[in-house]
Coordinates of C-alpha atoms in Angstrom, one line a residue:
M1 CA 102.9 16.6 111.2
R2 CA 105.9 17.9 113.1
V3 CA 107.3 21.4 113.2
H4 CA 110.9 22.0 114.3
F5 CA 111.5 25.7 115.2
Q6 CA 114.6 27.5 116.3
V7 CA 115.4 31.1 116.9
S8 CA 118.9 32.4 116.9
G9 CA 120.8 35.7 116.9
G10 CA 119.6 39.2 117.7
V11 CA 120.7 41.7 120.2
G12 CA 121.1 40.1 123.7
S13 CA 121.1 36.6 122.3
F14 CA 122.2 33.8 124.6
P15 CA 123.1 30.8 122.3
G16 CA 122.8 28.2 125.0
L17 CA 119.1 29.3 125.6
A18 CA 118.1 29.1 122.0
A19 CA 117.3 25.4 122.0
P20 CA 115.2 24.1 119.1
R21 CA 111.6 23.2 119.8
T22 CA 109.7 20.4 118.2
I23 CA 105.9 20.7 118.0
D24 CA 103.9 17.5 117.2
L25 CA 100.6 18.7 115.9
D26 CA 98.9 15.5 117.1
S27 CA 99.7 16.6 120.6
L28 CA 97.9 19.9 120.3
A29 CA 94.2 20.6 121.1
E30 CA 92.1 20.2 118.0
E31 CA 91.5 24.0 117.6
D32 CA 95.2 24.8 117.9
R33 CA 96.1 22.0 115.4
H34 CA 93.5 23.2 112.9
R35 CA 94.7 26.8 113.3
L36 CA 98.4 25.9 112.8
K37 CA 97.7 23.8 109.8
Q38 CA 95.7 26.7 108.2
I39 CA 98.5 29.1 108.9
I40 CA 101.0 26.7 107.3
D41 CA 98.8 26.4 104.2
D42 CA 98.2 30.2 104.1
A43 CA 102.0 30.7 104.2
R44 CA 102.4 28.2 101.3
F45 CA 105.3 26.9 103.4
F46 CA 106.2 23.9 101.2
D47 CA 106.5 26.3 98.2
L48 CA 108.8 28.8 99.9
P49 CA 112.6 28.8 99.1
S50 CA 114.8 27.2 101.7
R51 CA 116.5 30.5 102.5
I52 CA 114.9 33.9 102.4
P53 CA 117.7 36.5 102.6
A54 CA 117.5 39.5 104.9
P55 CA 117.4 42.9 103.3
H56 CA 120.7 44.7 102.8
G57 CA 121.8 46.6 105.8
A58 CA 120.0 44.3 108.2
A59 CA 122.0 43.5 111.3
D60 CA 121.5 42.0 114.8
Y61 CA 118.2 40.6 113.7
Q62 CA 116.9 37.2 114.8
T63 CA 117.0 34.3 112.4
Y64 CA 114.3 31.6 112.3
Q65 CA 114.7 28.1 111.1
I66 CA 111.5 26.2 110.5
T67 CA 111.4 22.6 109.4
I68 CA 108.0 20.9 108.8
E69 CA 107.6 17.2 108.3
D70 CA 104.3 16.1 106.9
G71 CA 104.3 12.4 105.9
A72 CA 106.9 12.0 103.1
R73 CA 107.2 15.8 102.7
R74 CA 109.9 17.6 104.6
H75 CA 110.9 21.2 104.0
R76 CA 113.2 23.7 105.8
V77 CA 113.0 27.5 105.6
A78 CA 115.5 29.9 107.2
V79 CA 114.5 33.6 107.4
S80 CA 115.7 36.6 109.3
D81 CA 113.8 39.7 110.5
P82 CA 112.1 41.6 109.1
V83 CA 110.1 38.6 107.9
A84 CA 108.3 38.7 104.6
P85 CA 105.9 37.5 103.3
A86 CA 103.3 38.4 106.0
P87 CA 101.8 34.9 106.2
L88 CA 105.3 33.5 107.2
Q89 CA 105.5 36.1 110.0
E90 CA 102.1 34.9 111.2
L91 CA 103.5 31.3 111.3
I92 CA 106.5 32.5 113.3
D93 CA 104.2 34.3 115.7
A94 CA 102.0 31.2 116.1
L95 CA 105.1 29.0 116.8
R96 CA 106.5 31.4 119.3
A97 CA 103.2 31.4 121.1
L98 CA 103.2 27.6 121.4

């Protein structure tokens, strides 16, 4: 499983520093790999729409683009702050920590 993660926008954003990151779960320690897979499952990532719109009036928030490849499955989700549902925020937090 591979996760592609990119953060853009927000106050004080520097576009050149917002390079996408790719996380290959096979390269993670077993505990981290298991935890991240559980978070992905809890977020029901592959069931989420490809775009989750920001609430009206939201400005200068960060946007997160997450693409997960798992075998033949590939799904991309774009979401802006404030992130809902909560399990998706947990996934973003975990990806930022990695």
